[in-house]
Amino acid sequence: DVRVFRKPGSLSPVRGEGVIAQHPVSVLLAVLDLDRRRLYDSQLEFARRVKLYNAHTFLDYLRFRAVWPTSARDMYVTVHW
């Protein structure tokens, strides 16, 4: 039951909103666990936790497969919660 909103324009950005029928802590743990992320994100090719600053802040490296019309992409992401 995800509702999708499309903003008019040449780039057509899209946003989806929905309700996940799980406890927020379960969702957070699933998002933060890089091994579990591969189970629900088929575009994720490689992920590594590069640096752990403390219990709530870390640096991740993510590499994603190319999906038309985009090219493959990689990034470092600082996560703080």
Coordinates of N, CA and C in Angstrom, one line a residue:
D1 N 0.8 -1.2 0.0 CA 0.0 0.0 0.0 C 0.9 1.3 0.0
V2 N 1.7 1.4 -1.0 CA 2.6 2.5 -1.1 C 1.9 3.5 -2.1
R3 N 1.8 4.8 -1.6 CA 1.2 5.8 -2.5 C 2.4 6.5 -3.2
V4 N 2.4 6.7 -4.5 CA 3.4 7.3 -5.2 C 3.0 8.7 -5.7
F5 N 3.9 9.7 -5.5 CA 3.6 11.0 -5.9 C 4.7 11.4 -6.9
R6 N 4.2 12.1 -8.0 CA 5.1 12.5 -9.0 C 5.0 14.0 -9.2
K7 N 6.1 14.7 -9.1 CA 6.2 16.1 -9.3 C 6.3 16.5 -10.7
P8 N 5.4 17.3 -11.3 CA 5.5 17.7 -12.7 C 6.8 18.4 -13.0
G9 N 7.3 18.1 -14.2 CA 8.5 18.7 -14.7 C 9.3 17.8 -15.6
S10 N 10.4 18.3 -16.1 CA 11.2 17.5 -17.1 C 11.9 16.3 -16.5
L11 N 12.3 16.4 -15.2 CA 13.0 15.3 -14.5 C 12.0 14.4 -13.8
S12 N 10.8 14.7 -13.6 CA 9.8 13.9 -13.0 C 10.2 13.2 -11.7
P13 N 10.6 13.9 -10.7 CA 11.0 13.2 -9.4 C 9.7 12.5 -8.9
V14 N 10.0 11.4 -8.2 CA 8.9 10.5 -7.7 C 9.2 10.3 -6.2
R15 N 8.2 10.3 -5.4 CA 8.3 10.0 -4.0 C 7.2 8.9 -3.6
G16 N 7.6 8.0 -2.8 CA 6.6 7.0 -2.3 C 6.4 7.1 -0.8
E17 N 5.2 6.9 -0.4 CA 4.9 6.9 1.0 C 4.1 5.7 1.4
G18 N 4.4 5.1 2.5 CA 3.7 4.0 2.9 C 3.9 3.7 4.4
V19 N 3.2 2.7 4.9 CA 3.3 2.3 6.3 C 3.9 0.9 6.4
I20 N 4.9 0.8 7.2 CA 5.6 -0.5 7.4 C 5.0 -1.1 8.7
A21 N 4.4 -2.2 8.6 CA 3.8 -2.9 9.7 C 4.8 -3.6 10.6
Q22 N 5.8 -2.9 11.1 CA 6.8 -3.4 11.9 C 7.2 -2.4 13.0
H23 N 7.8 -2.8 14.1 CA 8.2 -1.9 15.1 C 9.3 -1.1 14.6
P24 N 9.4 0.2 14.9 CA 10.5 1.1 14.4 C 11.9 0.6 14.6
V25 N 12.1 0.0 15.8 CA 13.4 -0.6 16.1 C 13.8 -1.7 15.1
S26 N 12.8 -2.5 14.7 CA 13.1 -3.6 13.7 C 13.4 -3.0 12.4
V27 N 12.8 -1.9 12.0 CA 13.0 -1.3 10.7 C 14.4 -0.7 10.7
L28 N 14.8 0.0 11.8 CA 16.1 0.7 12.0 C 17.2 -0.4 11.9
L29 N 17.1 -1.5 12.6 CA 18.1 -2.5 12.6 C 18.2 -3.1 11.2
A30 N 17.1 -3.3 10.5 CA 17.2 -3.8 9.1 C 17.9 -2.9 8.2
V31 N 17.7 -1.6 8.3 CA 18.3 -0.6 7.5 C 19.8 -0.5 7.8
L32 N 20.2 -0.6 9.0 CA 21.6 -0.4 9.4 C 22.4 -1.6 9.2
D33 N 21.9 -2.8 9.0 CA 22.6 -4.0 8.8 C 22.9 -4.2 7.3
L34 N 24.1 -4.0 6.9 CA 24.5 -4.1 5.5 C 24.3 -5.4 4.9
D35 N 24.5 -6.5 5.7 CA 24.2 -7.9 5.1 C 22.7 -8.1 4.8
R36 N 21.9 -7.6 5.7 CA 20.4 -7.7 5.5 C 19.9 -6.8 4.4
R37 N 20.6 -5.7 4.2 CA 20.2 -4.8 3.1 C 20.3 -5.5 1.7
R38 N 21.2 -6.3 1.5 CA 21.3 -7.1 0.2 C 20.0 -7.9 0.0
L39 N 19.3 -8.3 1.0 CA 18.1 -9.1 0.9 C 17.0 -8.4 0.3
Y40 N 16.9 -7.0 0.5 CA 15.8 -6.3 0.0 C 16.2 -5.2 -1.0
D41 N 17.5 -5.0 -1.2 CA 17.9 -4.0 -2.2 C 18.7 -4.7 -3.3
S42 N 18.1 -5.1 -4.4 CA 18.7 -5.9 -5.4 C 19.7 -5.1 -6.2
Q43 N 19.7 -3.8 -6.1 CA 20.7 -3.0 -6.8 C 22.0 -2.9 -6.1
L44 N 22.0 -3.2 -4.8 CA 23.2 -3.1 -4.0 C 24.2 -4.2 -4.4
E45 N 25.3 -3.8 -4.9 CA 26.3 -4.8 -5.4 C 27.3 -5.1 -4.3
F46 N 27.7 -4.1 -3.5 CA 28.8 -4.2 -2.5 C 28.5 -3.2 -1.4
A47 N 28.7 -3.6 -0.2 CA 28.6 -2.7 0.9 C 29.6 -3.0 2.0
R48 N 30.2 -2.0 2.6 CA 31.2 -2.3 3.7 C 31.1 -1.1 4.7
R49 N 31.2 -1.5 5.9 CA 31.3 -0.5 7.0 C 32.8 -0.1 7.1
V50 N 33.1 1.1 6.7 CA 34.5 1.5 6.6 C 35.0 2.0 8.0
K51 N 34.2 2.7 8.7 CA 34.7 3.2 10.0 C 33.6 3.3 11.0
L52 N 33.8 2.9 12.2 CA 32.9 3.1 13.3 C 33.4 4.1 14.2
Y53 N 32.7 5.3 14.3 CA 33.1 6.4 15.1 C 32.6 6.2 16.6
N54 N 31.4 5.7 16.7 CA 30.8 5.4 18.0 C 29.6 4.5 17.8
A55 N 28.8 4.3 18.8 CA 27.7 3.4 18.7 C 26.6 3.9 17.8
H56 N 26.6 5.2 17.5 CA 25.5 5.8 16.8 C 26.0 6.5 15.5
T57 N 27.3 6.4 15.2 CA 27.8 7.1 14.0 C 28.8 6.2 13.3
F58 N 28.7 6.1 12.0 CA 29.6 5.3 11.2 C 29.7 5.7 9.8
L59 N 30.7 5.2 9.1 CA 30.9 5.5 7.6 C 30.7 4.2 6.9
D60 N 29.9 4.2 5.9 CA 29.6 3.1 5.0 C 30.0 3.4 3.6
Y61 N 30.6 2.4 2.9 CA 30.8 2.5 1.4 C 29.8 1.6 0.7
L62 N 29.1 2.2 -0.2 CA 28.0 1.4 -1.0 C 28.3 1.5 -2.5
R63 N 28.2 0.4 -3.1 CA 28.3 0.4 -4.6 C 27.0 -0.3 -5.2
F64 N 26.4 0.4 -6.1 CA 25.2 0.0 -6.7 C 25.4 -0.4 -8.2
R65 N 24.6 -1.4 -8.7 CA 24.7 -1.8 -10.1 C 24.0 -0.7 -10.9
A66 N 24.4 -0.7 -12.2 CA 23.8 0.2 -13.2 C 22.4 -0.3 -13.4
V67 N 21.4 0.6 -13.4 CA 20.0 0.4 -13.7 C 19.6 1.5 -14.7
W68 N 19.2 1.0 -15.9 CA 18.9 2.0 -17.0 C 17.9 3.0 -16.5
P69 N 18.0 4.2 -16.7 CA 19.0 4.9 -17.5 C 20.2 5.5 -16.8
T70 N 20.4 5.0 -15.6 CA 21.6 5.5 -14.8 C 22.8 4.6 -14.9
S71 N 23.9 5.1 -14.6 CA 25.1 4.2 -14.6 C 25.3 3.7 -13.2
A72 N 26.3 2.8 -13.1 CA 26.6 2.3 -11.8 C 27.1 3.4 -10.9
R73 N 26.9 3.3 -9.6 CA 27.3 4.4 -8.8 C 27.8 3.9 -7.5
D74 N 28.7 4.7 -6.8 CA 29.2 4.3 -5.5 C 29.3 5.6 -4.7
M75 N 29.3 5.4 -3.4 CA 29.3 6.5 -2.5 C 29.7 6.1 -1.1
Y76 N 30.2 7.1 -0.4 CA 30.4 6.9 1.1 C 29.3 7.6 1.8
V77 N 28.7 7.0 2.8 CA 27.6 7.6 3.5 C 27.9 7.6 5.0
T78 N 27.8 8.8 5.5 CA 27.9 8.9 7.0 C 26.5 8.7 7.6
V79 N 26.4 7.8 8.5 CA 25.1 7.5 9.1 C 25.2 7.9 10.6
H80 N 24.3 8.6 11.0 CA 24.2 9.0 12.5 C 22.7 8.9 12.9
W81 N 22.5 8.2 14.0 CA 21.1 8.1 14.5 C 21.2 8.2 16.0

